[in-house]
Coordinates of C-alpha atoms and ligand atoms in Angstrom, one line a residue:
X315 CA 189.7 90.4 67.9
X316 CA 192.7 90.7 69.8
X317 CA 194.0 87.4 70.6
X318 CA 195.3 86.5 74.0
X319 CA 197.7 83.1 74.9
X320 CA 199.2 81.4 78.3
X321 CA 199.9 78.3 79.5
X322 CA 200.7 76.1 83.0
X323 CA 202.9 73.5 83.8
X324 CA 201.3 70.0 84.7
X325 CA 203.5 69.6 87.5
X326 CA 201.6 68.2 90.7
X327 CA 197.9 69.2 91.1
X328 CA 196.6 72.8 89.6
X329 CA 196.1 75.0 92.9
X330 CA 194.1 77.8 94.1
X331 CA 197.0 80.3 93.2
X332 CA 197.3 78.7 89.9
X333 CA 193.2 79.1 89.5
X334 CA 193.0 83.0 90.7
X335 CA 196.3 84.2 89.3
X336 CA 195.9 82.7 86.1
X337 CA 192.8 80.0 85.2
X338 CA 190.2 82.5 86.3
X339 CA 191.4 85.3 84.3
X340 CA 191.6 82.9 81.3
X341 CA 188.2 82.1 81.6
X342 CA 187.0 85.6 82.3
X343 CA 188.7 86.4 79.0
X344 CA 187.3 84.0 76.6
X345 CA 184.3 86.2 75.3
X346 CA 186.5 88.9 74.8
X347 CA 189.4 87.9 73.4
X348 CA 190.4 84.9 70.9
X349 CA 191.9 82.5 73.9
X350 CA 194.4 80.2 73.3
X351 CA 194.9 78.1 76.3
X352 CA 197.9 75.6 76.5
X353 CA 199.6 72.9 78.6
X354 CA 203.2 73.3 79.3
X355 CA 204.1 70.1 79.0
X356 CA 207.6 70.6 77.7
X357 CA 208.0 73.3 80.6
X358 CA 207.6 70.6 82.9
X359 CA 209.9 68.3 82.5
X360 CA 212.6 70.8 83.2
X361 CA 212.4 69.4 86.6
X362 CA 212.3 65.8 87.4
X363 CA 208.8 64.3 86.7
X364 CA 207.7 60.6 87.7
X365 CA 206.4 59.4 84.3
X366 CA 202.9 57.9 85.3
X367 CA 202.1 61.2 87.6
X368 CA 202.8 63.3 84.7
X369 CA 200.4 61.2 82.9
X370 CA 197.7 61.6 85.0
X371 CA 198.1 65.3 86.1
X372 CA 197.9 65.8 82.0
X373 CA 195.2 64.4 82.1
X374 CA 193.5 66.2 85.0
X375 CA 195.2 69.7 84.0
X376 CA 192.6 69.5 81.2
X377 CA 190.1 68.5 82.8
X378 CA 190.7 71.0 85.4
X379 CA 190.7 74.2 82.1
X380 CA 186.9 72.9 81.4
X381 CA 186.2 72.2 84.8
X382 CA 187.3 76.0 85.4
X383 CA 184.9 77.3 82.6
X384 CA 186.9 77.1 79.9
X385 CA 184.9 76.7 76.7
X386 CA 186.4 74.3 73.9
X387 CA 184.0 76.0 71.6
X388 CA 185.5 79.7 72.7
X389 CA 189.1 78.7 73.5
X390 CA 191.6 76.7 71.7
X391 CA 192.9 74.2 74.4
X392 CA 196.0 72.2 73.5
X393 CA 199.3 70.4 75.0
X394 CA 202.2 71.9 73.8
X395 CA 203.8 68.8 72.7
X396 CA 200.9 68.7 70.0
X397 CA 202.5 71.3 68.6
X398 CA 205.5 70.6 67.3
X399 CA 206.8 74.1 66.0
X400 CA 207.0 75.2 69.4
X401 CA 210.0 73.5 70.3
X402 CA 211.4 74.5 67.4
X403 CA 210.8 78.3 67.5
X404 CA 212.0 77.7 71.0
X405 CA 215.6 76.3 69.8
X406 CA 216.0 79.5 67.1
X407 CA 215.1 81.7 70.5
X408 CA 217.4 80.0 72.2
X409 CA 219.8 81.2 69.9
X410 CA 219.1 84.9 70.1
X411 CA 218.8 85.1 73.7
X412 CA 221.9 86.5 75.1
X413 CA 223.3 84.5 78.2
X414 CA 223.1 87.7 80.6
X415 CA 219.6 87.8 79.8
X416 CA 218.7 84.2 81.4
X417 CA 221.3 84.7 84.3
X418 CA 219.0 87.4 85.2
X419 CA 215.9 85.6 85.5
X420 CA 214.7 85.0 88.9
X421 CA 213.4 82.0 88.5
X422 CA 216.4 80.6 88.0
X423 CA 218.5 82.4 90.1
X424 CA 216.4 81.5 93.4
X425 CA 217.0 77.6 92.4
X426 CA 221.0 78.0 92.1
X427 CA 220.8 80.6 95.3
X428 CA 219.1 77.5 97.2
X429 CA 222.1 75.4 95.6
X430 CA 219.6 72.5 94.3
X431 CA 221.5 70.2 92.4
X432 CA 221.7 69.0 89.3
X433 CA 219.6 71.9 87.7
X434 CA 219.6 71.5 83.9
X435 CA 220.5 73.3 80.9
X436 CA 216.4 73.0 79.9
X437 CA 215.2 74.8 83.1
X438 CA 218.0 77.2 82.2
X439 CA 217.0 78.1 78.7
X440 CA 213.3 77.7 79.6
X441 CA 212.8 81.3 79.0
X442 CA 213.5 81.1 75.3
X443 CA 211.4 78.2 74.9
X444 CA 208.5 80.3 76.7
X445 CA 209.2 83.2 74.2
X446 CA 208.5 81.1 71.4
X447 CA 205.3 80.3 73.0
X448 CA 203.9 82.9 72.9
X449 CA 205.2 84.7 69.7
X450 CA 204.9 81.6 67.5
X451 CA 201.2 82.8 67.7
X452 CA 201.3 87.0 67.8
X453 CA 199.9 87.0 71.2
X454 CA 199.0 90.4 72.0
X455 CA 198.3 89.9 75.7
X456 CA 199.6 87.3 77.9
X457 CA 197.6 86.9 81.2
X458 CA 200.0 85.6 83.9
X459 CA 200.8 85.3 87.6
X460 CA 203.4 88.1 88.9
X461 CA 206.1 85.5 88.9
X462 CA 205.7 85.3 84.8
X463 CA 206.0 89.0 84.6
X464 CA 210.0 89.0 84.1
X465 CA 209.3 85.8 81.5
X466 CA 207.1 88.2 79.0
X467 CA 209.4 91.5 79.3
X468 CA 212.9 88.8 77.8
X469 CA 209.7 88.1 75.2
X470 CA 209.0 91.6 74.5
X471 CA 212.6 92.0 73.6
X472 CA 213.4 89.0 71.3
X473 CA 210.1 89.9 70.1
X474 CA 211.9 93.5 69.3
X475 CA 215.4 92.0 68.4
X476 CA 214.1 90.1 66.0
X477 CA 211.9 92.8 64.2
X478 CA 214.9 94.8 64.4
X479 CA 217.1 92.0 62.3
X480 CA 214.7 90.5 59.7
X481 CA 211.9 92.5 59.3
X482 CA 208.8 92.9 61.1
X483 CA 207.8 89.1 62.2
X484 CA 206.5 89.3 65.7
X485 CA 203.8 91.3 67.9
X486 CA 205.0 92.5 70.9
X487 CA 202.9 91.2 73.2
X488 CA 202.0 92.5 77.0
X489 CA 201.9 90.8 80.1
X490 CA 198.4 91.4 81.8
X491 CA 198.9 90.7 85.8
X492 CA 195.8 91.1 88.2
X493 CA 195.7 93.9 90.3
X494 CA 194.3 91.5 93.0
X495 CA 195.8 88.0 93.3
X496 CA 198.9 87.9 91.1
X497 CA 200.6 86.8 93.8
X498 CA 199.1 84.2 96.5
X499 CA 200.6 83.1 99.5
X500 CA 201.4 80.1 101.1
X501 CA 198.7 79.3 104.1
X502 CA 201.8 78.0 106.1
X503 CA 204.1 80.5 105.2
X504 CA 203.3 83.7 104.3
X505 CA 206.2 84.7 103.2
X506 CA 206.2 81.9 100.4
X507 CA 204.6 81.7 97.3
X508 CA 201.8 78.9 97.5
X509 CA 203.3 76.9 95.0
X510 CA 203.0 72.8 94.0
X511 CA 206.4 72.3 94.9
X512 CA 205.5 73.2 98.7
X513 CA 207.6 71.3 101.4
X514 CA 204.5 70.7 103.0
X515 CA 201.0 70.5 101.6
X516 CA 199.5 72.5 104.3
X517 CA 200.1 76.3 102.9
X518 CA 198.9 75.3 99.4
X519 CA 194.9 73.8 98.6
X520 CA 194.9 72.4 95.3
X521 CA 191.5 72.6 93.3
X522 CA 191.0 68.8 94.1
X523 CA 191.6 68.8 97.3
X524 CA 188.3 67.1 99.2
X525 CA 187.0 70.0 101.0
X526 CA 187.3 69.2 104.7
X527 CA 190.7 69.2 103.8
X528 CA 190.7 72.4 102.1
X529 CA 188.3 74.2 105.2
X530 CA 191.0 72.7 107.6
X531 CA 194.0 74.7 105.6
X532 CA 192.3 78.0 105.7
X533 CA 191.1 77.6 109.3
X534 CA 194.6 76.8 110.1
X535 CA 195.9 79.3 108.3
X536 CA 199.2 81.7 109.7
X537 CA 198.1 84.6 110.9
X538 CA 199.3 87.7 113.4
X539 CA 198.0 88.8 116.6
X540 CA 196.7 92.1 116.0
X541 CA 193.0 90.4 116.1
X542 CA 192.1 93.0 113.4
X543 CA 191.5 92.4 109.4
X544 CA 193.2 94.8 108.0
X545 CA 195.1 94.5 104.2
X546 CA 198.9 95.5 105.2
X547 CA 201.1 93.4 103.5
X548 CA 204.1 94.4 105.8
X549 CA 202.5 94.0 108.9
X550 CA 199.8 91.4 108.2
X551 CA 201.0 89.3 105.5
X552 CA 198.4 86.3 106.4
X553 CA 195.3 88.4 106.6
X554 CA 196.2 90.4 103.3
X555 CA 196.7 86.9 101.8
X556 CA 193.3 85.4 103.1
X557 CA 191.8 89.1 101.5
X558 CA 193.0 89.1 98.7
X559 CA 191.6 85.3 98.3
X560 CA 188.5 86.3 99.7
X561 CA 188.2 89.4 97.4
X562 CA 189.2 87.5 94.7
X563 CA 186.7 84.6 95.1
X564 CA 184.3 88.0 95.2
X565 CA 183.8 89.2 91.7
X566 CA 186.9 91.4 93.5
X567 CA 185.7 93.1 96.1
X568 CA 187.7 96.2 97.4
X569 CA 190.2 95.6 100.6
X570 CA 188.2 98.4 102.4
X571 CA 184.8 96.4 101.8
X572 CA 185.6 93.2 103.5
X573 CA 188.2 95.4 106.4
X574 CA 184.5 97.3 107.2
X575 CA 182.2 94.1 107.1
X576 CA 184.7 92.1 109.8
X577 CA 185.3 95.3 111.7
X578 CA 185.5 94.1 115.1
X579 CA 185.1 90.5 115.1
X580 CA 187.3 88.0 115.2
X581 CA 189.7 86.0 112.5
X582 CA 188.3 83.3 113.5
X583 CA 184.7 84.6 111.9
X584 CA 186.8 85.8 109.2
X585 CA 188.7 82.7 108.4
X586 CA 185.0 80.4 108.3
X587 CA 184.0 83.6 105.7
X588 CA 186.9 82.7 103.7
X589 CA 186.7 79.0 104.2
X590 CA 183.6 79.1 102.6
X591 CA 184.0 81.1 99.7
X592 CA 187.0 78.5 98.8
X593 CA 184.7 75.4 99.5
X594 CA 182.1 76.9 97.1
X595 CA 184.4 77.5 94.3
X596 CA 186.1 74.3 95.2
X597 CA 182.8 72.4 95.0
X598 CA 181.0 73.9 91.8
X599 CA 185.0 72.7 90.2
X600 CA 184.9 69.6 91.5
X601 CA 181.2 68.6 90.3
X602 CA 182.2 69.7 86.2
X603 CA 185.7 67.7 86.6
X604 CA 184.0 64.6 88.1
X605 CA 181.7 64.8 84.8
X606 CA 184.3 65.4 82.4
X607 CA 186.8 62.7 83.8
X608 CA 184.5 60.5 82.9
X609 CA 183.6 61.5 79.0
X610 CA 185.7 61.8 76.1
X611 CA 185.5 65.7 76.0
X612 CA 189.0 65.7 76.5
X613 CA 190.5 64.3 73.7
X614 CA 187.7 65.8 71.2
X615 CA 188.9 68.9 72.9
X616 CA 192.8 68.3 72.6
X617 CA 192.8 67.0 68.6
X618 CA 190.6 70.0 67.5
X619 CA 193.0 72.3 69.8
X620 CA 196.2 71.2 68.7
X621 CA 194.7 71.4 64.7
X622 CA 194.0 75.0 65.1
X623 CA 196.6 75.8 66.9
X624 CA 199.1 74.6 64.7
X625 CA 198.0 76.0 61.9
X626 CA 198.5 79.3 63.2
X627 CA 202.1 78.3 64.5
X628 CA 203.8 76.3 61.3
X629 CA 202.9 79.3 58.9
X630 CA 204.6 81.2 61.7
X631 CA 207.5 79.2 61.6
X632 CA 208.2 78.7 58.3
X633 CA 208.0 83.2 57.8
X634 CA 210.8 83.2 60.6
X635 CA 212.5 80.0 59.1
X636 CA 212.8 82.0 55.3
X637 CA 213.3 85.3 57.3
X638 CA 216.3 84.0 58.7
X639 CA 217.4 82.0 55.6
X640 CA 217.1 79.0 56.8
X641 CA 214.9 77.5 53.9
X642 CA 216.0 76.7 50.4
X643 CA 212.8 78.4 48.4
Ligands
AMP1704 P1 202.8 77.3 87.0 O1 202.0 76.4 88.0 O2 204.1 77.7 87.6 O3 202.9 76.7 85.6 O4 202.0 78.6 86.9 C1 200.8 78.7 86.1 C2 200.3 80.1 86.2 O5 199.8 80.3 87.5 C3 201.2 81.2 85.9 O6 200.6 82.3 85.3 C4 201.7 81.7 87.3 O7 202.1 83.0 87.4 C5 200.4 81.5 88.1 N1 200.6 81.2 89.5 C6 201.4 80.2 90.0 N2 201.4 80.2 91.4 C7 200.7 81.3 91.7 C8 200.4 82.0 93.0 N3 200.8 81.5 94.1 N4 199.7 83.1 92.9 C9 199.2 83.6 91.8 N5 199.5 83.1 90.6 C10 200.2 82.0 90.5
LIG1705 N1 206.3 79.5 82.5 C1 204.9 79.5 82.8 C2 204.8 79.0 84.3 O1 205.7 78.5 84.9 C3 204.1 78.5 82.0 C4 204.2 79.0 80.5 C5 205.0 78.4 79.6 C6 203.6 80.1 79.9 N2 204.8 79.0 78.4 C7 204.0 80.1 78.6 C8 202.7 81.1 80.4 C9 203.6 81.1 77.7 C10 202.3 82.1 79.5 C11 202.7 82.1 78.2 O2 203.8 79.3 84.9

């Protein structure tokens, strides 16, 4: 069985961008595939994080995999601080990656190009530490948003500069990106990625968000005024969003599809159409988390997560560790 791995930050609340370019996908997967699911948690706190939020969106993070339909019994769930080889692997990555490879990354570059301050050399190396991630268990997929893309292609090649210097120690694993949805849009802004760190909350619906709320986003949602729904990115970047979420939410229903059933009428139909296919994914989420929250699933889930999961990642380890000669055997 070909085995597939990814992880999210637990920064903020888990949104709908995070659910359809990522979390849906995972849980689509799980039959297939042997799923290792993970939280980021060392990822995150290469920003600033208020201690008892980051607390609590661990927790819900988790609760938000299962809520999603993610199967302890299929998938192997885990924090990536339960790990402990990962930071490790990440550090010996960290010292293979060249420093013209992470001034390329784009993540990185958009934060110094908007001349944020006090940026640190953890969000800088992140890369590496995401490498080891994801090699530490011979992923051979990795199902991400579009923005990860870059992330796994610096993997592939440490993956490849590593095999190249000590032998063969790592798959080289591919990103998998959705056709549909890699890449959602602020509701505010679409020009913006929706993203947790939105200026305002109005452009981004997070999975938890009570659903008046969430109906009052889309319905406000930025649009044009060529009264017609129609996927053009150029020209209609709002609609095309609110399609490819509506497609999405779908079981992925071709562009042409939903441009032929709201021929003619108006965006406001089209935006209530869309409204409601969030509110009804929203809801059946909501229900499962408000039952989990409230059960110890989640650490029974966590402890036999982070067992499996690091067997599979100190044997890796300790091949690189003797590869490189770093063990007295
Ligand atoms: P993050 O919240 O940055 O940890 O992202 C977790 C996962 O969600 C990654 O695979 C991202 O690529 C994906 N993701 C985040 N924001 C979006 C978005 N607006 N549209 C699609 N995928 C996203
Ligand atoms: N960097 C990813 C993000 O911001 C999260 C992440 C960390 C990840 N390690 C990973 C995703 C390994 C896939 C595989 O979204």
């Amino acid at each position: 069985m070909k085995r597939m791995l990814s992880g999210i930050k637990p920064t903020g609340q888990l949104h709908l961008g995070n659910y359809i370019g990522a979390l849906k996908h995972f849980v689509e997967y799980q039959d297939e595939y042997e799923m290792l699911a993970f939280i980021a948690n060392l990822h995150c706190i290469t920003m600033p994080q208020d201690p008892s939020e980051l607390q609590k969106n661990l927790t819900d993070c988790v609760a938000l995999y299962l809520a999603c339909g993610l199967d302890p019994n299929k998938a192997t769930i885990f924090l990536q601080t339960d790990v402990k080889s990962h930071a490790q692997l990440g550090y010996i990555m960290c010292c293979h990656t060249y420093l013209g490879e992470l001034n390329r990354m784009t993540q990185f570059k958009d934060k110094m190009a908007k001349n944020e301050t006090n940026l640190t050399g953890g969000l800088y190396t992140y890369p590496s530490l995401m490498a080891a991630d994801i090699l530490i268990y011979d992923a051979d997929y990795v199902p991400v948003g579009e923005d990860q893309k870059q992330h796994v292609e610096l993997t592939r090649d440490l993956a490849e500069r590593f095999n190249h210097k000590y032998g063969d120690l790592f798959k080289v694993p591919e990103p998998l990106v959705s056709k549909v949805g890699a890449r959602i849009m602020s509701l505010s802004d679409p020009s913006k990625k929706m993203s947790k760190s939105d200026d305002s909350d109005k452009g981004c619906i997070y999975l938890l968000d009570d659903l008046k709320v969430a109906r009052k986003k889309v319905m406000s949602a930025v649009t044009d005024s060529l009264a017609n729904v129609k996927y053009d990115v150029v020209n209609q970047p709002g609609i095309s969003n609110l399609m490819q979420i509506y497609s999405s939410l779908s079981n992925d229903l071709p562009f042409e599809e939903i441009e032929k059933e709201f021929a003619g009428k108006g965006y406001g139909e089209f935006k209530k159409a869309v409204a409601d296919k969030v509110c009804e994914t929203l809801e059946i989420i909501q229900n499962r988390y408000k039952e989990i929250i409230d059960s110890n699933i989640i650490e029974t889930t966590l402890q036999q997560g982070a067992k499996k999961a690091s067997e599979i990642a100190d044997k890796k380890l300790d091949d690189v560790q003797k590869a490189l000669g770093m063990e007295i055997i």
